[in-house]
Tab-separated table of C-alpha atoms in Angstrom:
chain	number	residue	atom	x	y	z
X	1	UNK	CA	0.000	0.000	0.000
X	2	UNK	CA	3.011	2.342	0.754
X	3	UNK	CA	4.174	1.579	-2.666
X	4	UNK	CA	0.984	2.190	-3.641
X	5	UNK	CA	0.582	5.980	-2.333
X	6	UNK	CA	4.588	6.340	-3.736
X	7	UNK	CA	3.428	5.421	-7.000
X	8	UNK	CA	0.810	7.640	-7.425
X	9	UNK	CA	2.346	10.914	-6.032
X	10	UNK	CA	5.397	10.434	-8.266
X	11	UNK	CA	3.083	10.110	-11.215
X	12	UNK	CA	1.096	12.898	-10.132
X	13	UNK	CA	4.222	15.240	-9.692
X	14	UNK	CA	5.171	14.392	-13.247
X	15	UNK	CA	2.251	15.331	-15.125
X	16	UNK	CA	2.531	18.961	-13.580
X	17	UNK	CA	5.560	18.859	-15.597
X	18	UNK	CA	4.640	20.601	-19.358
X	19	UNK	CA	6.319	17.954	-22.390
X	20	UNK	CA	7.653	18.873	-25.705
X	21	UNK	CA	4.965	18.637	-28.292
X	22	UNK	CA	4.809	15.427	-30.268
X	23	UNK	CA	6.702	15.417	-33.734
X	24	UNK	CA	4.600	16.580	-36.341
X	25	UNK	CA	3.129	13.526	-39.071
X	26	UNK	CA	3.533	13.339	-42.353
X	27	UNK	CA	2.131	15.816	-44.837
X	28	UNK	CA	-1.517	14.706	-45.958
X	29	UNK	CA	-2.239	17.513	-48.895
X	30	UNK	CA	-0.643	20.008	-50.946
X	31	UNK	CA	-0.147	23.101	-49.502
X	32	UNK	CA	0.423	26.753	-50.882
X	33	UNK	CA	1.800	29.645	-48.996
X	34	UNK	CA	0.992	32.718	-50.864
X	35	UNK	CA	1.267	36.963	-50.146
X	36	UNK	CA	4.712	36.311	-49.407
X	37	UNK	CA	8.544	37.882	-49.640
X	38	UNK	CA	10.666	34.468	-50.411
X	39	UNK	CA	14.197	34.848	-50.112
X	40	UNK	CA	15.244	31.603	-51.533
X	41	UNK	CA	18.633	31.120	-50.575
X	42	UNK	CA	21.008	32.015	-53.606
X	43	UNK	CA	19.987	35.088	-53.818
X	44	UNK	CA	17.523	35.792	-55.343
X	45	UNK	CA	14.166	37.407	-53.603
X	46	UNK	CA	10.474	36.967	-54.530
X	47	UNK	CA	7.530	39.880	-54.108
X	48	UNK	CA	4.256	38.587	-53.084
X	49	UNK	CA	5.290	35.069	-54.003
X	50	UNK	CA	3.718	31.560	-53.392
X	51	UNK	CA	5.401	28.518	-52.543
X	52	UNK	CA	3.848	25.283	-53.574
X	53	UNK	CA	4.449	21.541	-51.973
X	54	UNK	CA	3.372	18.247	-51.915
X	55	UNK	CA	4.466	14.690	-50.317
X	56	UNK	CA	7.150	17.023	-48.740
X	57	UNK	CA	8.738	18.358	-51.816
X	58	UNK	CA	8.505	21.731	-53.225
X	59	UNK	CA	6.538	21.549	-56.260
X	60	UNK	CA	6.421	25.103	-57.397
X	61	UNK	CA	8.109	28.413	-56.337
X	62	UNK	CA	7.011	31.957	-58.156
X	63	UNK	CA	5.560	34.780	-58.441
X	64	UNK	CA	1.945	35.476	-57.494
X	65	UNK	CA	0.470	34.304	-60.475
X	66	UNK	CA	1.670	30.489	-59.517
X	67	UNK	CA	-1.425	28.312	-59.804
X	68	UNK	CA	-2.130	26.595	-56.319
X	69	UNK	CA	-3.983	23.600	-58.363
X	70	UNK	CA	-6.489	23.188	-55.369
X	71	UNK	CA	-3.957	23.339	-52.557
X	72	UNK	CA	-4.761	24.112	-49.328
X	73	UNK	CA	-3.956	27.884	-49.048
X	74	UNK	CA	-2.074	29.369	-46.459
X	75	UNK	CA	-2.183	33.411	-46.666
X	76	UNK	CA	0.949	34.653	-45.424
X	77	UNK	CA	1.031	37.970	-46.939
X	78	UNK	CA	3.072	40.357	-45.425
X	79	UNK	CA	5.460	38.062	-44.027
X	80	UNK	CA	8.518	36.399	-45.253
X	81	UNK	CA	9.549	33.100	-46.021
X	82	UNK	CA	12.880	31.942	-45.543
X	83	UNK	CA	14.703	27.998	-46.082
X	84	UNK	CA	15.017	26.162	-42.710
X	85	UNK	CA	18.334	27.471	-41.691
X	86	UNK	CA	21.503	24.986	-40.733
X	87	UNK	CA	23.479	25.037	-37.783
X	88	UNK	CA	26.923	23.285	-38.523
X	89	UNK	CA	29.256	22.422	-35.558
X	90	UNK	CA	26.422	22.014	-33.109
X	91	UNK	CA	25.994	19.806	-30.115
X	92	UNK	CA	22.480	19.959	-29.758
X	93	UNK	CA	20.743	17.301	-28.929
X	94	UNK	CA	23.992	15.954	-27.455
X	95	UNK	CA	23.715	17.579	-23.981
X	96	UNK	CA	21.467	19.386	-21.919
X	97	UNK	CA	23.056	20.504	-18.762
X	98	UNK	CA	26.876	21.865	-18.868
X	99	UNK	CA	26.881	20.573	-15.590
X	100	UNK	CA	25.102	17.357	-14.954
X	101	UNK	CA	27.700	15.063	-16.041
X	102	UNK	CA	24.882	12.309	-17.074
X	103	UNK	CA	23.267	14.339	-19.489
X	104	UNK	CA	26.410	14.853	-21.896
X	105	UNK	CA	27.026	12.206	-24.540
X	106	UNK	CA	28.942	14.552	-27.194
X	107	UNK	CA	32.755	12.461	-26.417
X	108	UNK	CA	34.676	9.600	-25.852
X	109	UNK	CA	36.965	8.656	-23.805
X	110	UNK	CA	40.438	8.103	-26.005
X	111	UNK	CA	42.537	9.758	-28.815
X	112	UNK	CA	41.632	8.646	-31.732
X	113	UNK	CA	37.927	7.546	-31.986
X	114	UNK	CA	37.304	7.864	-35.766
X	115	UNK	CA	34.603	4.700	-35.384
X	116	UNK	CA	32.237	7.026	-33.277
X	117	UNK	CA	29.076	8.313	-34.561
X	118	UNK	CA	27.610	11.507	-33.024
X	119	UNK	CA	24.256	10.624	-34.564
X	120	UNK	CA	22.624	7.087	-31.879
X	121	UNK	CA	23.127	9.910	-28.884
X	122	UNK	CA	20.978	12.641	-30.436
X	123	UNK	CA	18.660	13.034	-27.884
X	124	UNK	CA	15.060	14.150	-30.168
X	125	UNK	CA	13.356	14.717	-26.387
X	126	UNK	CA	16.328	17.323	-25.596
X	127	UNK	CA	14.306	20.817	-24.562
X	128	UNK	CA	16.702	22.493	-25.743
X	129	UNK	CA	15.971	21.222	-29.585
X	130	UNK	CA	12.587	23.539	-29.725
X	131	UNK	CA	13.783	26.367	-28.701
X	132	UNK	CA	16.006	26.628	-31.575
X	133	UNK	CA	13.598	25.983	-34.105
X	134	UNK	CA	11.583	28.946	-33.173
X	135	UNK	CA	14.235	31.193	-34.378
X	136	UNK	CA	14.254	28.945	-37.948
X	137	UNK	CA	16.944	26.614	-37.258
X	138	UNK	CA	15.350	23.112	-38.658
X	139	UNK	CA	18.616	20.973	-39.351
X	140	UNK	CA	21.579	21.071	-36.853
X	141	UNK	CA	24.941	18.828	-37.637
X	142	UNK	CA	25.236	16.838	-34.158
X	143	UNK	CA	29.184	16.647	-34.172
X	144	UNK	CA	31.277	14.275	-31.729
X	145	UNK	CA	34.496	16.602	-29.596
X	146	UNK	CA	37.177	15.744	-27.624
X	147	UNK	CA	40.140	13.801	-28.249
X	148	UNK	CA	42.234	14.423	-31.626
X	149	UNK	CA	39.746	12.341	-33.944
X	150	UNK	CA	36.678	12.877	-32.427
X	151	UNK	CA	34.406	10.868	-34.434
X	152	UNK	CA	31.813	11.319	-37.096
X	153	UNK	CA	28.897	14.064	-36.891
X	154	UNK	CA	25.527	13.871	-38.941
X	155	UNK	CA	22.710	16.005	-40.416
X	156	UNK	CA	19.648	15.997	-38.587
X	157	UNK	CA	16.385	17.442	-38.640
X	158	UNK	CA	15.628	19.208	-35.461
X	159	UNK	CA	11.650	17.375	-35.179
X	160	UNK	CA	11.535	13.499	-35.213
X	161	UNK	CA	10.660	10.692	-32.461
X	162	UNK	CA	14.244	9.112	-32.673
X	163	UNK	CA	17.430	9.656	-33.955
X	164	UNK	CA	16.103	7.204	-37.095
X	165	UNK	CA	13.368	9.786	-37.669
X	166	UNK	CA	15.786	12.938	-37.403
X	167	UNK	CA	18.881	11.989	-39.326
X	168	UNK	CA	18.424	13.586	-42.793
X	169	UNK	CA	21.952	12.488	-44.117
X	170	UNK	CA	24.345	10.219	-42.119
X	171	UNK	CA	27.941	10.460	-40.965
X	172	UNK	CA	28.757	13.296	-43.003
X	173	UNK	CA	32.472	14.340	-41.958
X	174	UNK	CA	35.177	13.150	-39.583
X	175	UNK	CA	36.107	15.539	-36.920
X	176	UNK	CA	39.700	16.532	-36.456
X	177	UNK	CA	41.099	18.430	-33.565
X	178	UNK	CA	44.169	19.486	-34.885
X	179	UNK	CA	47.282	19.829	-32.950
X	180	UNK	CA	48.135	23.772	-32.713
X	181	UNK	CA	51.324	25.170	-32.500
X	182	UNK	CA	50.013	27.181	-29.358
X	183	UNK	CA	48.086	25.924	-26.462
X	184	UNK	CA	45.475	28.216	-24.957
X	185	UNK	CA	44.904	28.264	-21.127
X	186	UNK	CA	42.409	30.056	-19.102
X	187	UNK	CA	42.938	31.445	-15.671
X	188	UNK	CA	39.687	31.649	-13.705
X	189	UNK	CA	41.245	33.970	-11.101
X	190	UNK	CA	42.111	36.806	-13.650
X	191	UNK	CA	40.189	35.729	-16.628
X	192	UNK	CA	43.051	36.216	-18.639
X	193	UNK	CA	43.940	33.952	-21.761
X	194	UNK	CA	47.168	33.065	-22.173
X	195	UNK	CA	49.018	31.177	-24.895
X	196	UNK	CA	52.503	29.133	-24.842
X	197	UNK	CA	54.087	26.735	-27.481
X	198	UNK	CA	52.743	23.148	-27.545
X	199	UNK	CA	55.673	21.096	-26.586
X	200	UNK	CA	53.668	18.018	-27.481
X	201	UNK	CA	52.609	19.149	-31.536
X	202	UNK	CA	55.104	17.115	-33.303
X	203	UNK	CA	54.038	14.131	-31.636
X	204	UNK	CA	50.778	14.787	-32.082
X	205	UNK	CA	50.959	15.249	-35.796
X	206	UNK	CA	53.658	11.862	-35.820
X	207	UNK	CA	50.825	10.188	-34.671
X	208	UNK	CA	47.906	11.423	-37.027
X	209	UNK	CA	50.436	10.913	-40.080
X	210	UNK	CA	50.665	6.686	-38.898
X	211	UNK	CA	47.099	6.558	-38.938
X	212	UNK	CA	45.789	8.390	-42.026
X	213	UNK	CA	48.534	6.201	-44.177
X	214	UNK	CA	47.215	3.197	-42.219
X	215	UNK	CA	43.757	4.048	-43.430
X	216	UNK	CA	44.560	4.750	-46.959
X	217	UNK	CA	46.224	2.090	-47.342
X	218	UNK	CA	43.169	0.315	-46.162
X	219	UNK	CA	40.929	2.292	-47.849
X	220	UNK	CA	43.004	0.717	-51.518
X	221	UNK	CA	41.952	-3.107	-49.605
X	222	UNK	CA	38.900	-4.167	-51.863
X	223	UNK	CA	37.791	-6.746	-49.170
X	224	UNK	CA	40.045	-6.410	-45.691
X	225	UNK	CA	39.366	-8.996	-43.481
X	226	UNK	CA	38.920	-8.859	-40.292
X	227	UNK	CA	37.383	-5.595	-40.551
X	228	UNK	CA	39.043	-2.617	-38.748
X	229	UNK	CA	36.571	-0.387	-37.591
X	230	UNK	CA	38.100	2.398	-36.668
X	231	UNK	CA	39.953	2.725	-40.404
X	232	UNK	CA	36.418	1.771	-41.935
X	233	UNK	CA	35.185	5.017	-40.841
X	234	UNK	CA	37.904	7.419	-42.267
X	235	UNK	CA	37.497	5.113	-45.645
X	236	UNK	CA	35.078	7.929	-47.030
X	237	UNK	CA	37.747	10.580	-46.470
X	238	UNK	CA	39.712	9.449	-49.622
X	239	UNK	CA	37.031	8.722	-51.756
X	240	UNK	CA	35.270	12.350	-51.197
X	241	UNK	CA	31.854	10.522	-49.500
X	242	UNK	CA	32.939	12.482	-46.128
X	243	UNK	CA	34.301	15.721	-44.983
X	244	UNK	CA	37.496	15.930	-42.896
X	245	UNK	CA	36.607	18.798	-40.756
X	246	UNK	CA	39.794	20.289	-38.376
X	247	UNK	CA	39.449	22.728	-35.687
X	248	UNK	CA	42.069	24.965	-36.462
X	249	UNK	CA	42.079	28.957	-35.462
X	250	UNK	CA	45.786	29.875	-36.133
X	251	UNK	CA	46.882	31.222	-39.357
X	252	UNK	CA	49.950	28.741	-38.988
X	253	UNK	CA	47.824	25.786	-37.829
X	254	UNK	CA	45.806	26.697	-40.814
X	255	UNK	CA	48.027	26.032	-43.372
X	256	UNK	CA	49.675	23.153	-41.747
X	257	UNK	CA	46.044	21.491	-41.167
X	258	UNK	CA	44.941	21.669	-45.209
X	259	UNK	CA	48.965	20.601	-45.945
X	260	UNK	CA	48.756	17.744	-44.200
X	261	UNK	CA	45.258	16.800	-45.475
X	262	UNK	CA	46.259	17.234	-48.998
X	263	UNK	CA	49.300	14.846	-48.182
X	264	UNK	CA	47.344	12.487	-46.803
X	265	UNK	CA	44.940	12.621	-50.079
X	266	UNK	CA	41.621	13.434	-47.822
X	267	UNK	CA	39.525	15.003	-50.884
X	268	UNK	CA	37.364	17.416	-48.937
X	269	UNK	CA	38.480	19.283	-46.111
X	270	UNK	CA	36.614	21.840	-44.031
X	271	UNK	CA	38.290	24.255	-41.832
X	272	UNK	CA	36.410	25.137	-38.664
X	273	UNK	CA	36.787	27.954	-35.919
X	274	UNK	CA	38.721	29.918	-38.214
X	275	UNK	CA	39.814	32.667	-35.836
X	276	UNK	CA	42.821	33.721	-38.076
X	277	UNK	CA	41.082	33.061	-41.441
X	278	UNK	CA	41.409	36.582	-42.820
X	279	UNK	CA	45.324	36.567	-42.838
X	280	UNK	CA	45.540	33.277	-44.885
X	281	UNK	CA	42.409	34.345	-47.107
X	282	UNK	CA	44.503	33.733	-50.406
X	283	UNK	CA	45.462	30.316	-49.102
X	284	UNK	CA	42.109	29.063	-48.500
X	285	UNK	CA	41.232	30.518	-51.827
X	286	UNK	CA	43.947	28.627	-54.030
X	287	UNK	CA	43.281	25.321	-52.134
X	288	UNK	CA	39.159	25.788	-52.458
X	289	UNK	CA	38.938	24.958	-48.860
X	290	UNK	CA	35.495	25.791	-47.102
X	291	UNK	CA	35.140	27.499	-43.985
X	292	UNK	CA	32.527	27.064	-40.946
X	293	UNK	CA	33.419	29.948	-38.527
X	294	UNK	CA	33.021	29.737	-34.620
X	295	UNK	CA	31.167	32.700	-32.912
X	296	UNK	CA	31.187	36.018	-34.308
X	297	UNK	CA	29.744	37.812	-30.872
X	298	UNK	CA	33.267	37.714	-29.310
X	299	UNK	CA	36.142	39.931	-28.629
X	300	UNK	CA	39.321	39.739	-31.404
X	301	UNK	CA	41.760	37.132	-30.984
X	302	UNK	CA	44.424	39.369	-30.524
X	303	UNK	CA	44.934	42.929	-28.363
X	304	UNK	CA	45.687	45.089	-31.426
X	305	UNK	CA	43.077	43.894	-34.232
X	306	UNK	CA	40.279	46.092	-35.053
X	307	UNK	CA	37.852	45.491	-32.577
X	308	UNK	CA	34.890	44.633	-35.375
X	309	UNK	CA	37.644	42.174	-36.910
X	310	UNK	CA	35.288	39.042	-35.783
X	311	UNK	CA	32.126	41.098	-37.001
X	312	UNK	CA	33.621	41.545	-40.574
X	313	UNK	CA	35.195	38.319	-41.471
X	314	UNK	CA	32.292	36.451	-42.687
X	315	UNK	CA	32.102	39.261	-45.379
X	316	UNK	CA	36.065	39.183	-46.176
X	317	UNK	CA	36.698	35.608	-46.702
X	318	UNK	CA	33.095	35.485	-48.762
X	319	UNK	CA	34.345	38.545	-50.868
X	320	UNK	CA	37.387	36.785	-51.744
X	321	UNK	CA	35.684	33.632	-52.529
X	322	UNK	CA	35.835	31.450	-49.863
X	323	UNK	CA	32.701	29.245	-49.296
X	324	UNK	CA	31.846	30.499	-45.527
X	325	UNK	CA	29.332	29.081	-43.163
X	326	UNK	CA	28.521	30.295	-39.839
X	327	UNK	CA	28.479	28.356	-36.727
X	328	UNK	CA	29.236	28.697	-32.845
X	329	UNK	CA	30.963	25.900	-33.204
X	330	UNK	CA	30.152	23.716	-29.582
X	331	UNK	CA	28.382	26.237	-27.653
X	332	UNK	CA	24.945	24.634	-27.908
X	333	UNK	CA	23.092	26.959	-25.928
X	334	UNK	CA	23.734	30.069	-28.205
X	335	UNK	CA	22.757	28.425	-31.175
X	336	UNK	CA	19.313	29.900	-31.357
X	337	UNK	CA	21.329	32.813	-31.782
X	338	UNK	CA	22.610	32.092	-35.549
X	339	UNK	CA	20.570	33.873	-37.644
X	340	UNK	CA	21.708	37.003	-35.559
X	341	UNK	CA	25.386	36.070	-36.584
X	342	UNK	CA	24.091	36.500	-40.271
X	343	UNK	CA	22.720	39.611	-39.183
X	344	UNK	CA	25.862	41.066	-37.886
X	345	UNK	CA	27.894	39.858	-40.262
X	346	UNK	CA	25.415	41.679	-42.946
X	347	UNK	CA	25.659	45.034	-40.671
X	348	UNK	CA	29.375	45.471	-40.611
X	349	UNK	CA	30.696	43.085	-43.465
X	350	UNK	CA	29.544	45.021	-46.859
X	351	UNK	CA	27.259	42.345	-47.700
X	352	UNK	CA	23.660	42.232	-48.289
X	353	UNK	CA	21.443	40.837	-45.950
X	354	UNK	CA	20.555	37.621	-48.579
X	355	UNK	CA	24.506	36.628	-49.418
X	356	UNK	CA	24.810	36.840	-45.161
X	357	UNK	CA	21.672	34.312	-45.512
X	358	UNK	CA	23.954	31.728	-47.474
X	359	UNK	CA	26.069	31.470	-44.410
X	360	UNK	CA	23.748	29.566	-42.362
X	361	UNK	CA	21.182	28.151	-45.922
X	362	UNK	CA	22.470	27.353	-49.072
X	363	UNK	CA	26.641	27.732	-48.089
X	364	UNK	CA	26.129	25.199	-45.419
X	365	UNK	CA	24.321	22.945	-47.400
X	366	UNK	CA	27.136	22.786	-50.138
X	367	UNK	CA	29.747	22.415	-47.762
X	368	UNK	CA	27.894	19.525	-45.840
X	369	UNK	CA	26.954	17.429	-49.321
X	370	UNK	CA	23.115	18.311	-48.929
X	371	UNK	CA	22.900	20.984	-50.903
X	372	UNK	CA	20.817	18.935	-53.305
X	373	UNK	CA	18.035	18.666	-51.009
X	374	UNK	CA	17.833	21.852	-48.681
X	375	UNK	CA	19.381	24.654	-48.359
X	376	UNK	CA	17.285	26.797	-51.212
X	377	UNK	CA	14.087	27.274	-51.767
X	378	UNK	CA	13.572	25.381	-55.293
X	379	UNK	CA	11.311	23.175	-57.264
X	380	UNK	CA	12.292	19.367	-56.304
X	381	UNK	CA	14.161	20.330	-52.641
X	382	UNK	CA	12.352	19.426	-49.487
X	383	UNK	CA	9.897	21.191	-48.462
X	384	UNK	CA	11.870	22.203	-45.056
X	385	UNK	CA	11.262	26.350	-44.993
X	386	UNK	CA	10.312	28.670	-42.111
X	387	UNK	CA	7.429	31.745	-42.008
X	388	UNK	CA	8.511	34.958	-40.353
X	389	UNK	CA	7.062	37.593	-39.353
X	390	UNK	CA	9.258	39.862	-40.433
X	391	UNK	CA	13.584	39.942	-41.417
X	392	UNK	CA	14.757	36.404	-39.582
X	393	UNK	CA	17.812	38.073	-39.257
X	394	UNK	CA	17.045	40.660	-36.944
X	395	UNK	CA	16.139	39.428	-33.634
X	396	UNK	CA	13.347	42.459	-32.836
X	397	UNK	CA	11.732	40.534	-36.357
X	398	UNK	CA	12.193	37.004	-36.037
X	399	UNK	CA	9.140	35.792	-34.947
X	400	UNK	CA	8.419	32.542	-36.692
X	401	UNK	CA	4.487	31.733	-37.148
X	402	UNK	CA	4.536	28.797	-39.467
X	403	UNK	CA	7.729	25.775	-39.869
X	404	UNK	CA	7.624	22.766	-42.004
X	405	UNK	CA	10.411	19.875	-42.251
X	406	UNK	CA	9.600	17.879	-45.610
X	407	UNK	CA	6.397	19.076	-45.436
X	408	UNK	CA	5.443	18.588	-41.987
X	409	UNK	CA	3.771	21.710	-40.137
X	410	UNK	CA	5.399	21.803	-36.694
X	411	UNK	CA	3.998	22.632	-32.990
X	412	UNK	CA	5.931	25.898	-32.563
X	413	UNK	CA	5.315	25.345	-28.450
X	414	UNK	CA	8.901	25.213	-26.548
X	415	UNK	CA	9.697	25.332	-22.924
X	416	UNK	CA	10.870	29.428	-23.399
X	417	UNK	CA	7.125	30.012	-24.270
X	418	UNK	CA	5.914	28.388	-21.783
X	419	UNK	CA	7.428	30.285	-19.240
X	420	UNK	CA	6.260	33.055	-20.782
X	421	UNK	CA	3.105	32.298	-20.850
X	422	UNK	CA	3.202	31.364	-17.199
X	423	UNK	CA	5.401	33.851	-15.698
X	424	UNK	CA	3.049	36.882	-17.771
X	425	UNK	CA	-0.185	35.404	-16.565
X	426	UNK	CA	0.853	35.249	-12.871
X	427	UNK	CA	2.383	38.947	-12.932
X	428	UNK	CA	-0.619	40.486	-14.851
X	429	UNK	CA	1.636	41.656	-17.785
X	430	UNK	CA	0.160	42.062	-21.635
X	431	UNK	CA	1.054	39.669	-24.085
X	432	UNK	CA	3.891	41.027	-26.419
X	433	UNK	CA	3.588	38.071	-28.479
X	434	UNK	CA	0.714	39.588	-30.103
């Protein structure tokens, strides 16, 4: 009977407790959203446009003389409709408290953990997941960290019941943490960064030389047997399936990062964090290497840069012609916060407001291998696209009223809105929502 009382009043104490909404089903009819401003995601922008899909694809995308062939219409006139934006670099859905140890499942314990996928731990209940969404964020690249080979990340849709439902394209890109010539340290009593030469770099790069020759040497094995799982996973970095992404900020570290790819003969590698990128601009642009930045809303690396140096790069390596996304690369509880990157990097880099858009849309997309799929707003892509009230970039704007992932309408409820709601009613204040 004890256990009977127990029972109950732990059941009853949970359902006080408000849930995430359920993920939304599968499209049932055509839709049209029409009155719109599309900003498609290459550039181009579309007066009182209308968007047609269908079984989750995008069947039509024009101006406002697009026949809806007996869609359901959705009026959003006045409003603007954007593609669901990407954020790269992420480890959401991967942890949920920085400081409840049993809610982090982003690492490994280890060196050199190239057989780990980032994508079985992404956590679709996370509360964290629908809070980014509401600020048009509907794919996020779960990515593995720590160690010097970190593991494989994967593309996945931020609305799914599992990690089955979610992934929209797996084991993308290896992770690389490569060995800098400096190593940063942080003192918590002075909050000062400091920096001193990595005694242990040479080692460090002796031992990521043995095992990218033992893998491509596997990789040229038609049938190995046994089966080594750790070089089965970086087989897709010689073959150009997979991106070899290295977190390197250094100009130095930089260069020595795409080097030793290129040695190695990894066909696609992706250089993220990127602190220094605008003083090695010309050698990212003769090797084609793509760039995911880290956050932009920080300080300059160094004490006598231009203060606005983090604000403008974005603009400077994309000028130059360097494929740049946006990221902040880790810190997953700022990453509702990317469009706003895009915004700033539109304020202060000389760049329109739709070329900052690529950085977190169609940029991302081609850098990640999806591009064929998302990232745009065009006639056979998913159906995966966001309604706004107003610019997405700007956060006084970004209200999003309507979001669909291959065609799916989504519950736009999150915990943030919630509390809102909760905190407003009890203290009498007007809704500002409205």
């Amino acid at each position: 009977m004890k256990h009977l009382k127990l029972s109950i009043f732990l059941l009853a104490s949970l359902s006080g407790f408000a849930q995430n909404p359920a993920p939304a089903g599968p499209q049932v009819r055509a839709i049209a959203l029409t009155g719109a401003t599309i900003h498609v995601g290459n550039g181009q922008v579309i007066t009182n446009g209308v968007i047609l899909f269908d079984k989750g694809i995008i069947t039509a995308v024009g101006d406002g003389n697009t026949p809806t062939n007996g869609a359901e219409v959705i009026s959003v006139a006045g409003k603007h409709v954007y593609p669901g934006l990407i954020s790269p670099a992420a480890t959401v859905g991967l942890q949920e408290f920085a400081s409840v140890r049993a809610t982090l499942d982003y690492q490994e314990t280890g060196a050199l953990n190239p057989n780990v996928r980032a994508l079985i731990a992404y956590n679709t209940d996370s509360e964290v997941i629908p809070t980014i969404r509401n600020n048009g964020l509907l794919m996020t690249q779960a990515v593995p960290d720590g160690g010097v080979i970190a593991g494989s990340s994967s593309v996945m849709h931020t609305d799914g019941w599992n990690w089955e439902d979610a992934v929209l394209k797996a084991d993308d890109g290896l992770w690389l943490n490569w060995p800098g010539y400096f190593a940063r340290s942080f003192d918590f009593d002075t909050f000062a960064v400091s920096l001193k030469k990595n005694e242990q770099q040479q080692d460090g790069i002796n031992a990521l030389t043995a095992t990218f020759s033992d893998a491509r040497a596997y990789a040229d094995l038609k049938n190995p047997a046994p089966k080594n799982l750790k070089l089965e996973a970086m087989k897709g970095l010689f073959d150009g399936s997979k991106c070899l992404y290295i977190r390197a900020s250094y100009g130095k570290d930089i260069i020595e990062a795409i080097k030793f790819a290129r040695q190695m003969g990894v066909r696609k590698p992706v250089i993220v964090g990127a602190e220094d990128a605008g003083r090695v601009v010309d050698f990212l642009k003769e090797n084609n290497v793509p760039v995911i930045l880290g956050a932009m809303h920080r300080l300059p690396t160094l004490q006598d840069e231009d203060v606005y140096l983090p604000y403008k790069l974005p603009g400077l390596l994309q000028k130059a012609g360097v494929l740049v996304s946006l990221s902040y690369d880790g810190e997953w509880w700022r990453t509702r916060n990317l469009p706003f990157q895009a915004g700033t990097a539109a304020g202060f880099s000389g760049i329109d407001k739709e070329e900052a858009l690529k950085m977190i849309t169609s940029n991302t997309a081609r850098i990640m291998g999806i591009d064929n799929v998302v990232g745009t707003l065009e006639k056979g892509k998913h159906a995966t696209l966001v309604v706004s009230k107003g610019d997405l970039l700007d956060m006084r704007t970004n209200v999003i009223e309507h979001a669909f992932i291959q065609g799916r309408h989504l519950n736009l409820d999150d915990k943030h809105k919630r509390l809102y709601h909760m905190y407003r009613e009890k203290y009498g204040q007007p809704d500002l929502g409205k």
